[in-house]
Short mmCIF file of C-alpha atoms and ligand atoms in Angstrom, two decimals:
data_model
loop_
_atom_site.label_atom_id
_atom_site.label_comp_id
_atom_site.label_asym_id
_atom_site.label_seq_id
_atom_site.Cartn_x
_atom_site.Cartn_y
_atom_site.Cartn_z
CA UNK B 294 -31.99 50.85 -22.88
CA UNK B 295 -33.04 54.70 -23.34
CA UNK B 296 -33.01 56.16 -26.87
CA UNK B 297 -34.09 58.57 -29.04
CA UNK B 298 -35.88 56.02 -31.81
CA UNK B 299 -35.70 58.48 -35.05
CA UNK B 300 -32.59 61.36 -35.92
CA UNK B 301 -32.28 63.46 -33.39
CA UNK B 302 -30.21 67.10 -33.49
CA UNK B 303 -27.46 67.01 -31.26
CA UNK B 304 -24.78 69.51 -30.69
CA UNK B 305 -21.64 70.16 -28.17
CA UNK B 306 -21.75 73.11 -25.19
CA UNK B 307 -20.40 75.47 -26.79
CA UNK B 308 -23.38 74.86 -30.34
CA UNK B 309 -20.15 74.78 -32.62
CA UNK B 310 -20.63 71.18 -33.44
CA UNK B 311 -24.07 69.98 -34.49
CA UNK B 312 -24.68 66.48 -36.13
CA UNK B 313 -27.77 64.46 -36.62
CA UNK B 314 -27.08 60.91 -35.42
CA UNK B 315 -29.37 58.11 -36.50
CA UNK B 316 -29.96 56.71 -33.00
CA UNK B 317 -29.00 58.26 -29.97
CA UNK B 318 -28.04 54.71 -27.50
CA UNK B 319 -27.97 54.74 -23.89
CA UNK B 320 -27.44 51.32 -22.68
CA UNK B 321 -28.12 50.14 -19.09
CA UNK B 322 -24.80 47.34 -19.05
CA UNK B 323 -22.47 46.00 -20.77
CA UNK B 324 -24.84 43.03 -22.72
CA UNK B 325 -26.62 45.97 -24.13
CA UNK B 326 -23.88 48.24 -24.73
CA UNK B 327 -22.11 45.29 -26.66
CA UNK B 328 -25.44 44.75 -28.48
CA UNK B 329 -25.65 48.93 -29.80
CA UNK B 330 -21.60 48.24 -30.79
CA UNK B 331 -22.70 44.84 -33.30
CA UNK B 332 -25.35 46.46 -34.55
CA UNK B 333 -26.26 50.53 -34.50
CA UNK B 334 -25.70 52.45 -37.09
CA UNK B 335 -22.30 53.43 -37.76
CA UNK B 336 -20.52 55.17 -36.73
CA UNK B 337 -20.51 54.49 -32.95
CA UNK B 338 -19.37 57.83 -31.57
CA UNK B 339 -19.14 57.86 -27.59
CA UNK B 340 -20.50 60.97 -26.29
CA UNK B 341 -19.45 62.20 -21.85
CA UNK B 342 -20.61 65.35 -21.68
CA UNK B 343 -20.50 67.17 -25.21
CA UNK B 344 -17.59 69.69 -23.80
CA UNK B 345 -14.89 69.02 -26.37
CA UNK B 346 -14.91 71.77 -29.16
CA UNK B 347 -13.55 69.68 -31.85
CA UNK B 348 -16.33 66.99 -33.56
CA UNK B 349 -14.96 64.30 -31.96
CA UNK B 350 -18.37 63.13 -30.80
CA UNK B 351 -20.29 64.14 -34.17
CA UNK B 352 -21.61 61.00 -36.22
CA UNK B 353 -24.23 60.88 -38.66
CA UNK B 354 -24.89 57.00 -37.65
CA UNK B 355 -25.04 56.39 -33.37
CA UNK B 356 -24.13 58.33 -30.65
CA UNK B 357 -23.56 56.61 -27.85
CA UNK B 358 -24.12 57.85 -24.08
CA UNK B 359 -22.39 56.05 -21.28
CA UNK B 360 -24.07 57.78 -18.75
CA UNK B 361 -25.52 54.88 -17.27
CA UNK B 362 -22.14 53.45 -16.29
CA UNK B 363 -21.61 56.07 -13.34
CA UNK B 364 -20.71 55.84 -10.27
CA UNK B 365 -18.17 54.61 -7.94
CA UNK B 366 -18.07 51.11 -7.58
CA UNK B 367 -15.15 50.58 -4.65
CA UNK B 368 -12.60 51.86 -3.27
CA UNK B 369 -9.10 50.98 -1.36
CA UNK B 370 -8.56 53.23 1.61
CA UNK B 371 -4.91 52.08 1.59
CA UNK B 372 -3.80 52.31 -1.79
CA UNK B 373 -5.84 55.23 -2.25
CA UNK B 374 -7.84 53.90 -5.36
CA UNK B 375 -10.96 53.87 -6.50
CA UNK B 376 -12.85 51.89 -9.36
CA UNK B 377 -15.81 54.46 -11.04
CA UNK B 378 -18.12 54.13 -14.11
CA UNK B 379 -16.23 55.92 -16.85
CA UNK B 380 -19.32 58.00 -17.39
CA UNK B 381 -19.46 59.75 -13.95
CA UNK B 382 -19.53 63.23 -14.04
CA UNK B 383 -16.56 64.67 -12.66
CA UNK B 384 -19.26 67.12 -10.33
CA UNK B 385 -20.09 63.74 -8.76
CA UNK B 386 -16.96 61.81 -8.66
CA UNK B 387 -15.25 64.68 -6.33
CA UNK B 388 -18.35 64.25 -3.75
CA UNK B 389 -18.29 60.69 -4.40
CA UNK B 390 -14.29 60.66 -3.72
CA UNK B 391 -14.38 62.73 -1.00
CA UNK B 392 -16.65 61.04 0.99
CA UNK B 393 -14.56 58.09 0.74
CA UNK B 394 -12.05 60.10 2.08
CA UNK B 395 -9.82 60.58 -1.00
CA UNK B 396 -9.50 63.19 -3.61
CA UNK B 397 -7.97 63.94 -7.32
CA UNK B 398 -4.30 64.98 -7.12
CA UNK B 399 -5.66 67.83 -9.65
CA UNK B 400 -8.41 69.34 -11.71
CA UNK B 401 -9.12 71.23 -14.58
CA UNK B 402 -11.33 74.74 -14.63
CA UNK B 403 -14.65 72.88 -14.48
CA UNK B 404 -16.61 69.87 -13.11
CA UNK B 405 -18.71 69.18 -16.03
CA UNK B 406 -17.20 66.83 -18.08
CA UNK B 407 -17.28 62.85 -17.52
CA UNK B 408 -14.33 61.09 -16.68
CA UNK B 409 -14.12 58.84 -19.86
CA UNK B 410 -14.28 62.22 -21.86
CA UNK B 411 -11.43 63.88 -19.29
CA UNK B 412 -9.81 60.54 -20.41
CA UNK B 413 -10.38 60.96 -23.88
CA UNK B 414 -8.45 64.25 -25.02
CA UNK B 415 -6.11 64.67 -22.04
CA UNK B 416 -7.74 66.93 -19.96
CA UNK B 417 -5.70 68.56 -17.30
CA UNK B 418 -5.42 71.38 -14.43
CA UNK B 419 -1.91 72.94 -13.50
CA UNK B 420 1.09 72.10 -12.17
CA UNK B 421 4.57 70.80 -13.32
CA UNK B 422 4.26 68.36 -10.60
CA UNK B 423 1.25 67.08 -11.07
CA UNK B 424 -0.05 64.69 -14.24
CA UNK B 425 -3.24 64.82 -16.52
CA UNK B 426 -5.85 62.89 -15.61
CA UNK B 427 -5.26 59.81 -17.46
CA UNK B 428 -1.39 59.40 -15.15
CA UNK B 429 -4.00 58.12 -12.57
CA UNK B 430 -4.86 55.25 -14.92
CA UNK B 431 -4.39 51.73 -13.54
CA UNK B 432 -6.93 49.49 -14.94
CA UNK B 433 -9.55 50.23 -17.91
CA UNK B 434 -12.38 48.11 -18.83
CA UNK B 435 -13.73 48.24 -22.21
CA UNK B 436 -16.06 47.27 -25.22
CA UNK B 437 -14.33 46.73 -28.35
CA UNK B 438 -15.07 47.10 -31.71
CA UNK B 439 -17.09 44.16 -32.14
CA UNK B 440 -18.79 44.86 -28.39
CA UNK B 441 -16.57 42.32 -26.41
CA UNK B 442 -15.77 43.39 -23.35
CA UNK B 443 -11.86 43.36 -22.25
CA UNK B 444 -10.16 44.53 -19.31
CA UNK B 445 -6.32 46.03 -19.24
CA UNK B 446 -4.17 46.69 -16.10
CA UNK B 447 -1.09 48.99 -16.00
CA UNK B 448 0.14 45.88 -13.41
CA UNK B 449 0.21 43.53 -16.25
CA UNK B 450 -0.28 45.52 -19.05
CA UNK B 451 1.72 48.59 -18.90
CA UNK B 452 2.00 49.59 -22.47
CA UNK B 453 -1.67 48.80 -23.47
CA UNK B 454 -2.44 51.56 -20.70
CA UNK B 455 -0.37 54.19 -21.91
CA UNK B 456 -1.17 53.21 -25.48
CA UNK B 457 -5.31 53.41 -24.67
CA UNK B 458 -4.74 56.40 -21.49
CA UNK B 459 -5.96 59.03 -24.14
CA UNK B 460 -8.12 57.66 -26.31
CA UNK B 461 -10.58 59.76 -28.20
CA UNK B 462 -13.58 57.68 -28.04
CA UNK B 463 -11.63 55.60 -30.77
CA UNK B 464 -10.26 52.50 -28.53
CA UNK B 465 -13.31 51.26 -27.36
CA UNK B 466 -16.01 52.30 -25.15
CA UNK B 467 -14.86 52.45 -21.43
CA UNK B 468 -17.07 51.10 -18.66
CA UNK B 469 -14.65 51.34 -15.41
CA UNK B 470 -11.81 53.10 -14.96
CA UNK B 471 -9.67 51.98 -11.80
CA UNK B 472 -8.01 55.34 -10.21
CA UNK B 473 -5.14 56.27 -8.45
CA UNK B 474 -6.00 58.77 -6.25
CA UNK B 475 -4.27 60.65 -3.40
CA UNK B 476 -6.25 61.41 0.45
CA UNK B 477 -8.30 63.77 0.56
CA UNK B 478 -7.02 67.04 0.99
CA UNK B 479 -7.41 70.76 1.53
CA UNK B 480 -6.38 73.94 -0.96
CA UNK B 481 -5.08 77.07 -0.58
CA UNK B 482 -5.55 79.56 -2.88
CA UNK B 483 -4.37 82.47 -3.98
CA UNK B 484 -5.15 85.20 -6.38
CA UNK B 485 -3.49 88.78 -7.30
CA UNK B 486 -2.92 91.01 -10.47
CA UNK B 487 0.32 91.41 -11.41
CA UNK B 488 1.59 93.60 -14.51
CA UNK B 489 2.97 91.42 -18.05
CA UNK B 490 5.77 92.73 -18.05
CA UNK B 491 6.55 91.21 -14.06
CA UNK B 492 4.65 87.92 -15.45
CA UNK B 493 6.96 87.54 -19.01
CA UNK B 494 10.03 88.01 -16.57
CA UNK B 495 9.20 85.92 -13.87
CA UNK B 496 7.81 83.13 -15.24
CA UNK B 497 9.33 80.39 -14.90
CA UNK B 498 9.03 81.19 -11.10
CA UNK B 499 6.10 82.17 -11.26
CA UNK B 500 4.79 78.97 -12.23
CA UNK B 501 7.10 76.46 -10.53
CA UNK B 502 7.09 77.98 -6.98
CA UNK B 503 3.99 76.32 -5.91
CA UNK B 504 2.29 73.07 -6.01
CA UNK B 505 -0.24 74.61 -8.91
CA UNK B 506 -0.02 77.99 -10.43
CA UNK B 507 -1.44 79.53 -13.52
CA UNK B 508 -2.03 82.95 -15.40
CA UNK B 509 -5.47 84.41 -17.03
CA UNK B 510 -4.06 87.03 -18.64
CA UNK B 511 -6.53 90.01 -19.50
CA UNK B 512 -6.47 91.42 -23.26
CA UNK B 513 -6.17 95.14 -23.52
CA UNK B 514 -4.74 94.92 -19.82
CA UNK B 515 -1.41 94.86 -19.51
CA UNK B 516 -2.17 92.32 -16.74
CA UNK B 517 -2.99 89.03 -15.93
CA UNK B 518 -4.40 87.34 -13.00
CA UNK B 519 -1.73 85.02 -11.21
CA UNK B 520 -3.45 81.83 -9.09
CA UNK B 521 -1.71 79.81 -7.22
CA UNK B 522 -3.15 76.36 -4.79
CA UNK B 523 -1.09 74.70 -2.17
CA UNK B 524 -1.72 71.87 0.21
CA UNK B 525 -3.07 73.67 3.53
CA UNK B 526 -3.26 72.26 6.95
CA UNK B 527 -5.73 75.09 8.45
CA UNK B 528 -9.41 75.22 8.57
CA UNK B 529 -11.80 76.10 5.62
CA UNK B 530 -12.16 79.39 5.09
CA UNK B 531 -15.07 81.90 3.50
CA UNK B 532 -14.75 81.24 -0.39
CA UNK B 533 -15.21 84.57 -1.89
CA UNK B 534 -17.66 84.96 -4.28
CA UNK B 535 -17.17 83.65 -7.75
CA UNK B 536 -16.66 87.09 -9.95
CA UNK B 537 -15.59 85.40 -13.30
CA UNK B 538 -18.80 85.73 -15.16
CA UNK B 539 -19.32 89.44 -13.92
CA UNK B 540 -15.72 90.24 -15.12
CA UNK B 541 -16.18 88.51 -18.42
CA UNK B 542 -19.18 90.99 -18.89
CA UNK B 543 -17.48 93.91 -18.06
CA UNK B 544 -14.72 93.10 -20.15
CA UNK B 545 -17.50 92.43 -23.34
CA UNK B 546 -19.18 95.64 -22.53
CA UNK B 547 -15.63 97.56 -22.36
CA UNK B 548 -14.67 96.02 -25.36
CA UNK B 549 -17.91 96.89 -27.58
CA UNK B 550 -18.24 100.75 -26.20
CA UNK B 551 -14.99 101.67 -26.26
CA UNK B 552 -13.91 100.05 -29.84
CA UNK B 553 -12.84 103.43 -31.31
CA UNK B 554 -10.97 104.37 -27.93
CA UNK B 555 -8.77 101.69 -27.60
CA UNK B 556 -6.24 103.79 -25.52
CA UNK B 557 -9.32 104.32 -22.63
CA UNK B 558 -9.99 100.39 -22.66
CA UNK B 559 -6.75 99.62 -21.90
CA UNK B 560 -6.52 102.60 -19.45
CA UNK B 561 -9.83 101.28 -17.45
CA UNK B 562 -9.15 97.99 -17.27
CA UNK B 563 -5.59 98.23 -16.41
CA UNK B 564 -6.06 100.40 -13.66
CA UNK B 565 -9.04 98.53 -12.39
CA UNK B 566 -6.58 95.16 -12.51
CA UNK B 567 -3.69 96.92 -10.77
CA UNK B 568 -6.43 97.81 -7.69
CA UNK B 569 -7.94 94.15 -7.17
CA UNK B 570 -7.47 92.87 -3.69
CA UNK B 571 -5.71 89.67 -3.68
CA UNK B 572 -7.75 86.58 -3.19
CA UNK B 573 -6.36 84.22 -0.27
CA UNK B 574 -8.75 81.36 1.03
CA UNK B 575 -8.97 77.33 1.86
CA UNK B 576 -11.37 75.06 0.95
CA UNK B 577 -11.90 71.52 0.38
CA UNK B 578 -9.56 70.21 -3.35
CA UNK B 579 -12.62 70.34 -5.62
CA UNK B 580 -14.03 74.08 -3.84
CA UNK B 581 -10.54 75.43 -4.72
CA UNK B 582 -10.17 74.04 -8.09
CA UNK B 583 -13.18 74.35 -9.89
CA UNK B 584 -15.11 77.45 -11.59
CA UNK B 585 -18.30 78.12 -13.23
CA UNK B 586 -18.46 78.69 -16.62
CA UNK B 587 -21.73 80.06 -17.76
CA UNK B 588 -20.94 82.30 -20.94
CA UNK B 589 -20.34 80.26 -23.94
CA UNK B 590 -16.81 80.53 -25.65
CA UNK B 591 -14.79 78.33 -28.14
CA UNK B 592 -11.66 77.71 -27.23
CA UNK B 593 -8.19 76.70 -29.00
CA UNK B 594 -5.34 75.61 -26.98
CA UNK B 595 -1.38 74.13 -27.47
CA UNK B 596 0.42 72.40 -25.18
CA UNK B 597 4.21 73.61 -26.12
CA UNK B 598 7.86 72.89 -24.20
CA UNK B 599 7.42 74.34 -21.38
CA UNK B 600 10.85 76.58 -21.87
CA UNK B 601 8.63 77.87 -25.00
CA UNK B 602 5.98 79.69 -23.15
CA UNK B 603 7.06 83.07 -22.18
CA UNK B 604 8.05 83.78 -25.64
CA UNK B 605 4.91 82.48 -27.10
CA UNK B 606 2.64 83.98 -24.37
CA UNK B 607 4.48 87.35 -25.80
CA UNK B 608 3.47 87.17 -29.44
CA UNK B 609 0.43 86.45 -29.02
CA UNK B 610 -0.68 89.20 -26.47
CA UNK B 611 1.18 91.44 -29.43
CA UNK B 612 -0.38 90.20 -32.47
CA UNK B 613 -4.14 89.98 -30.30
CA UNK B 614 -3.61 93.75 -29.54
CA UNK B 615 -2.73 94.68 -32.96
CA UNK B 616 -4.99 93.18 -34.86
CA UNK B 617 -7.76 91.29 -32.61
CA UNK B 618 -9.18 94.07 -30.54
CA UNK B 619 -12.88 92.18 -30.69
CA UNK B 620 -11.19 89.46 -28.06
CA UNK B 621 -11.83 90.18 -24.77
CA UNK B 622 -11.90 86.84 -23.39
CA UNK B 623 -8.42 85.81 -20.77
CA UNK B 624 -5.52 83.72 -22.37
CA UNK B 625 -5.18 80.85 -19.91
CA UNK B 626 -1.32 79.36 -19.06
CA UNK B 627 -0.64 76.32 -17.21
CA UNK B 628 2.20 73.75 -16.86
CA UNK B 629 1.71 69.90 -17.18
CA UNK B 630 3.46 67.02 -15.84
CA UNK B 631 5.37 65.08 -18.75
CA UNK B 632 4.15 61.51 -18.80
CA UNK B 633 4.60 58.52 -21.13
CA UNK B 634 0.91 58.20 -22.23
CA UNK B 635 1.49 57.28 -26.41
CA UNK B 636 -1.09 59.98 -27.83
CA UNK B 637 -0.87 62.29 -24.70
CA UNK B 638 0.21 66.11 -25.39
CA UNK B 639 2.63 65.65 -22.44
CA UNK B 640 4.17 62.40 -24.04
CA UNK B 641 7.74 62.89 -22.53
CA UNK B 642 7.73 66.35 -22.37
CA UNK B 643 7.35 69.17 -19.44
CA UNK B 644 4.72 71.53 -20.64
CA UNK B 645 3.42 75.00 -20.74
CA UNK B 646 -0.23 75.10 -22.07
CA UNK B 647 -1.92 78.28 -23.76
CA UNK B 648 -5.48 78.65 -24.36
CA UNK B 649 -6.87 81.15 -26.12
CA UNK B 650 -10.84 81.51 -26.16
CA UNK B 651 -13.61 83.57 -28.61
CA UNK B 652 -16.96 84.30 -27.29
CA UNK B 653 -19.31 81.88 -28.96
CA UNK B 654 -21.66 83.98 -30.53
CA UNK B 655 -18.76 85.38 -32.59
CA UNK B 656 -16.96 83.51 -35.58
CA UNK B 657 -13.50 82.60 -33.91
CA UNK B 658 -12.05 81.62 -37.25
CA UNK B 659 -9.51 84.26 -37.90
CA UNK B 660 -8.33 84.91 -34.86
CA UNK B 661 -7.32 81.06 -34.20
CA UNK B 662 -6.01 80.70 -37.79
CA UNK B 663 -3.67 83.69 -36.73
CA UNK B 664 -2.65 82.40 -33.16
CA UNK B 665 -2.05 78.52 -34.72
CA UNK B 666 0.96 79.36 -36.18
CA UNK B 667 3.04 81.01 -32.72
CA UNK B 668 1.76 77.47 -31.10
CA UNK B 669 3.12 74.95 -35.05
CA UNK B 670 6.25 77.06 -34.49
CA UNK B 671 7.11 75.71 -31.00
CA UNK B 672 6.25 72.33 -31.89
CA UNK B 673 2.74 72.73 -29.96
CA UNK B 674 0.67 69.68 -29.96
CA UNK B 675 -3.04 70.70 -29.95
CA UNK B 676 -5.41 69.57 -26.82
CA UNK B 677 -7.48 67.00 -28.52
CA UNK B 678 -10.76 68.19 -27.14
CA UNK B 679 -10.20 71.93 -28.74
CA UNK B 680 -10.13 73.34 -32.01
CA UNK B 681 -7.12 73.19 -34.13
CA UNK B 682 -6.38 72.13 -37.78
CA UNK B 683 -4.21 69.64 -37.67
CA UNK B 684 -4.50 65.92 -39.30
CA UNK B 685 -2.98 62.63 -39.03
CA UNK B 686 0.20 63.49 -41.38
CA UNK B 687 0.82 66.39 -38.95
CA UNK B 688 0.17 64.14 -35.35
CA UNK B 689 2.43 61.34 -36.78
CA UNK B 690 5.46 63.99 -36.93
CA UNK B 691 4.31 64.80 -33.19
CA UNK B 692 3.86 62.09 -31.78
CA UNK B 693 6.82 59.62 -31.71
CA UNK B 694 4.94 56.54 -30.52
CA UNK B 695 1.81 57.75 -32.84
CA UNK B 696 2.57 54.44 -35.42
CA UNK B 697 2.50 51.95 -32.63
CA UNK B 698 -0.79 53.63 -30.99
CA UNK B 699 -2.99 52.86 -34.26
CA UNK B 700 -1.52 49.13 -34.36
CA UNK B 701 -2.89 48.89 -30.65
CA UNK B 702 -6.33 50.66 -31.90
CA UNK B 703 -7.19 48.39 -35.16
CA UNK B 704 -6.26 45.44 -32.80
CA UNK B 705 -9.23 46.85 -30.47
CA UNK B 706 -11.54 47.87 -33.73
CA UNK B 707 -10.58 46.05 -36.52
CA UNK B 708 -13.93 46.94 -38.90
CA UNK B 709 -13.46 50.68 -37.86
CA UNK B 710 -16.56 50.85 -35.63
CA UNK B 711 -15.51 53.93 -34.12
CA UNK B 712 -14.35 55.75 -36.72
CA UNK B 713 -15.99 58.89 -37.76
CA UNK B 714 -15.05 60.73 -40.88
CA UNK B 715 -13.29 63.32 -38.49
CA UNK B 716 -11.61 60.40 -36.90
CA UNK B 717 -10.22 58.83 -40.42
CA UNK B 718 -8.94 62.22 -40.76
CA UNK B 719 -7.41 62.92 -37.49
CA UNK B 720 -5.91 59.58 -37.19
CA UNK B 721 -5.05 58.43 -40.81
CA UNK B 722 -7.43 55.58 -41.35
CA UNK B 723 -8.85 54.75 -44.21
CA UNK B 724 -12.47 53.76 -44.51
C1 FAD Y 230 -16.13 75.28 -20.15
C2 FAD Y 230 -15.04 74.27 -20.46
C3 FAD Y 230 -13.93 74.20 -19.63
C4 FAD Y 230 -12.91 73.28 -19.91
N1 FAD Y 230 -11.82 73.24 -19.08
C5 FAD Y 230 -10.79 72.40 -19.35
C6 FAD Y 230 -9.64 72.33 -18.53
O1 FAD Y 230 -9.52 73.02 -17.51
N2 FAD Y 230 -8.63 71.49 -18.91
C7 FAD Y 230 -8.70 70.73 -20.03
O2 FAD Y 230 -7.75 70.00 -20.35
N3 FAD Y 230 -9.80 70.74 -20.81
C8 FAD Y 230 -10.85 71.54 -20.50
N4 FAD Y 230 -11.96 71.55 -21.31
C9 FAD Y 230 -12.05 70.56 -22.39
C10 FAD Y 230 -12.72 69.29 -21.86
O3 FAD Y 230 -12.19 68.90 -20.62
C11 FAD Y 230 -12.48 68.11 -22.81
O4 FAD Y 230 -12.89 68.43 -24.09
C12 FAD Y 230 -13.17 66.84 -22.31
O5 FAD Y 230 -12.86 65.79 -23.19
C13 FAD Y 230 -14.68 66.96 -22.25
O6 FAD Y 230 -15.22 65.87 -21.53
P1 FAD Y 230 -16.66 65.33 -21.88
O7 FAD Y 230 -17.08 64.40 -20.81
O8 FAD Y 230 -17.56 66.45 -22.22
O9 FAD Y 230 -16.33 64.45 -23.17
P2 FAD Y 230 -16.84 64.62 -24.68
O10 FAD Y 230 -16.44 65.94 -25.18
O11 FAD Y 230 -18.26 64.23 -24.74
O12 FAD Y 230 -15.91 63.49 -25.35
C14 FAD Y 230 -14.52 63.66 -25.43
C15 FAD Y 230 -13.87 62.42 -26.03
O13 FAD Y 230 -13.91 61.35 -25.09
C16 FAD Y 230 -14.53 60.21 -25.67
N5 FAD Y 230 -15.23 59.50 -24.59
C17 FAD Y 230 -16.09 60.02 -23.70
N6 FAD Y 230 -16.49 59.07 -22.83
C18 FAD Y 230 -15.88 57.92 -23.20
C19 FAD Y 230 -15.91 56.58 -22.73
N7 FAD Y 230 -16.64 56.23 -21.67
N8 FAD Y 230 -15.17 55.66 -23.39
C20 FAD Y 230 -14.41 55.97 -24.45
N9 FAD Y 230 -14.36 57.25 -24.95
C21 FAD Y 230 -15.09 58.19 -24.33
C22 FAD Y 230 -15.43 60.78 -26.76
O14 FAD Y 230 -15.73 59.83 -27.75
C23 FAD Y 230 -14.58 61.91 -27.28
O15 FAD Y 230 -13.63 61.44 -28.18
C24 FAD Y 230 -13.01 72.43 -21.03
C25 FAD Y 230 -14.12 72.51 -21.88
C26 FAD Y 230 -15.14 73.42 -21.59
C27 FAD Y 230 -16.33 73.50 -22.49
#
């Protein structure tokens, strides 16, 4: 087993969470991992790859890395599934899939996280067809609370999957997840500015006339950027360069030189929006979906009903101009597949997701504290993996099966080995 032997600092992507864990545990298999579960330090917090803003992974006791347990371990060229170590890096998974000749119906922004962590807090791409990633759960294998491992099949077990599909680290530690994938396939994506006012109207359409769509919209803009991905039968084509981080720049050098002419930001960059060429190319699934993202950001985001969304998309581009004009960072808007997955954001209900996002370096406290309430009106439910203020009182009212979901995780953990102070308070336990 590799570990760091004395307290060691460790801290999230974006440096907004920071703890000093006792022991950081990597075990090599599942004799070991069960032996860190008996008898680290608690609390046993399971790291993937630290890209959840919200402290999820912070304990003061053992953090514990399941990157060993990586890798994909077989597949089923019929059913389309594939068994992988819940610790594989999504970045390797897609090469891994794709080689086997199948692919992820879906995918977020980015390739970085692990899929135990995508697992965790309901990570999800676009599409009101298409699920999270936890809908392609069939089988988990885990460590419980007192390191035993157990293994639970939607076949057999179909309510101990959707009660453990999102899990936040506080069900056990997984090992394998068991996948249902789709063949492999091919993208094609699209990309052109279109004005708010065309994208408030529209947008319903907008979003449900393709297989995947979504908006960035641009602060100070009047426009946002509208993608769109559909299954394509050609060839791959050239994939244009990536021009996300150069934007970004742009957009923080706008903001910061023209904060006293607010009038001439909005003029430059809305002019300079309505004159980008569209984007059209096909690549392989994972070339189409995912992005680099180098500059560091924090990032708060609701998942509300999806006939909420144009409204809310509305107020918030109004209140951001009027009294935010330091954000220059895109607002991000998907759709999500409902699903019956107990603590998933999507539990039973189609969805329209907003993100908003503050550069790093910058206290994002004010800004989020203002946006929060547009998404509590709705009847948002938070994505678990990014900052919001919400506790247990406030996820019960949210979350109708909510009650059932912590008899299923005591059953798993009985002496609370997994709970971290931010977990008692996010899920109501008591300590
Ligand atoms: C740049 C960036 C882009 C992002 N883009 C998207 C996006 O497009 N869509 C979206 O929905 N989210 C997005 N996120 C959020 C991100 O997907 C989630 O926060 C995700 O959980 C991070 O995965 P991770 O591997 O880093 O897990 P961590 O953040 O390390 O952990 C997340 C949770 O999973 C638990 N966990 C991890 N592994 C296991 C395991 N093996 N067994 C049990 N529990 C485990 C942890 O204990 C924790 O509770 C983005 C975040 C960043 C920083």
């Amino acid at each position: 087993m590799r570990e760091t032997a004395a307290a060691s600092n460790w801290s999230n992507w974006s440096g907004n969470v920071r703890a000093t864990p006792r022991r950081i545990a990597r075990p090599a298999d599942e004799a070991e991992l069960g032996d860190v579960i008996r008898s680290a330090p608690g609390p046993v917090r399971i790291v993937g790859s630290g890209h959840s803003f919200t402290p999820l992974v912070a304990s003061e006791g053992t953090i514990l890395d399941l990157g060993g347990f990586s890798g994909l371990k077989a597949h089923d060229s019929e059913r389309m599934t594939a068994i992988v170590g819940a610790g594989t890096p999504l970045g390797q998974l897609t090469h891994l899939l794709d080689s086997a000749g199948q692919g992820l119906p879906n995918m977020g922004d980015i390739d970085r996280q692990t899929i135990g962590g995508a697992l965790g807090t309901a990570t999800h791409g676009s599409g009101l067809g298409l699920g999270a990633y936890h809908t392609q759960l069939l089988k988990v294998r885990l460590a419980d609370g007192r390191g035993q491992i157990r293994e639970f099949s939607a076949d057999t077990q179909g309510e101990m999957i959707q009660a453990i599909g999102v899990n936040l680290g506080a069900f056990g530690a997984m090992t394998e997840v068991t996948l249902q994938n789709m063949a492999s396939y091919r993208l094609r994506r699209r990309r052109r500015a279109l004005p708010l006012a065309e994208v408030l109207q529209d947008f319903d359409t907008l979003l449900k006339s393709h297989r995947s769509a979504e908006f960035f919209f641009i602060p100070f803009s009047s426009h946002a950027l509208h993608l769109t991905y559909d299954i394509a039968e050609g060839p791959v084509s050239t994939h244009p360069p990536e021009q996300d981080e150069d934007g970004l720049k742009t957009l923080k050098m706008l903001r910061t030189a023209l904060k006293r002419l607010p009038w001439l930001r909005r003029r430059l960059i809305g002019s300079a929006l309505a004159k980008v060429e569209p984007e059209d190319f096909v690549d392989v699934w994972f070339g189409a979906y995912v992005s680099e993202r180098r500059t560091r950001f924090n990032e708060m985001e609701y998942h509300l009903p999806f006939e909420a969304g144009a409204k809310a998309l509305g107020e918030i581009v109004t209140l951001m101009e009027r009294a935010f004009p330091e954000v220059y960072f895109p607002l991000e808007i998907r759709s999500v597949r409902a699903d019956e997955t107990w603590l998933s954001p999507f539990y039973r209900r189609e969805t329209c997701s907003i993100a908003v996002h503050h550069d790093a370096a910058e206290d994002p406290t004010a800004f989020f504290r203002a946006v929060e309430p547009i998404f509590r009106r709705c009847d948002g439910r938070p994505h678990w993996g990014k900052m919001h203020s919400l506790t247990a009182q406030d996820f019960a009212a949210l979350y109708p099966r909510f009650k059932d979901a912590m008899e299923v995780r005591r059953d798993i953990d009985p002496e609370n080995r997994f709970i971290s102070p931010y977990l008692a308070k996010i899920l109501g336990v008591e300590t």
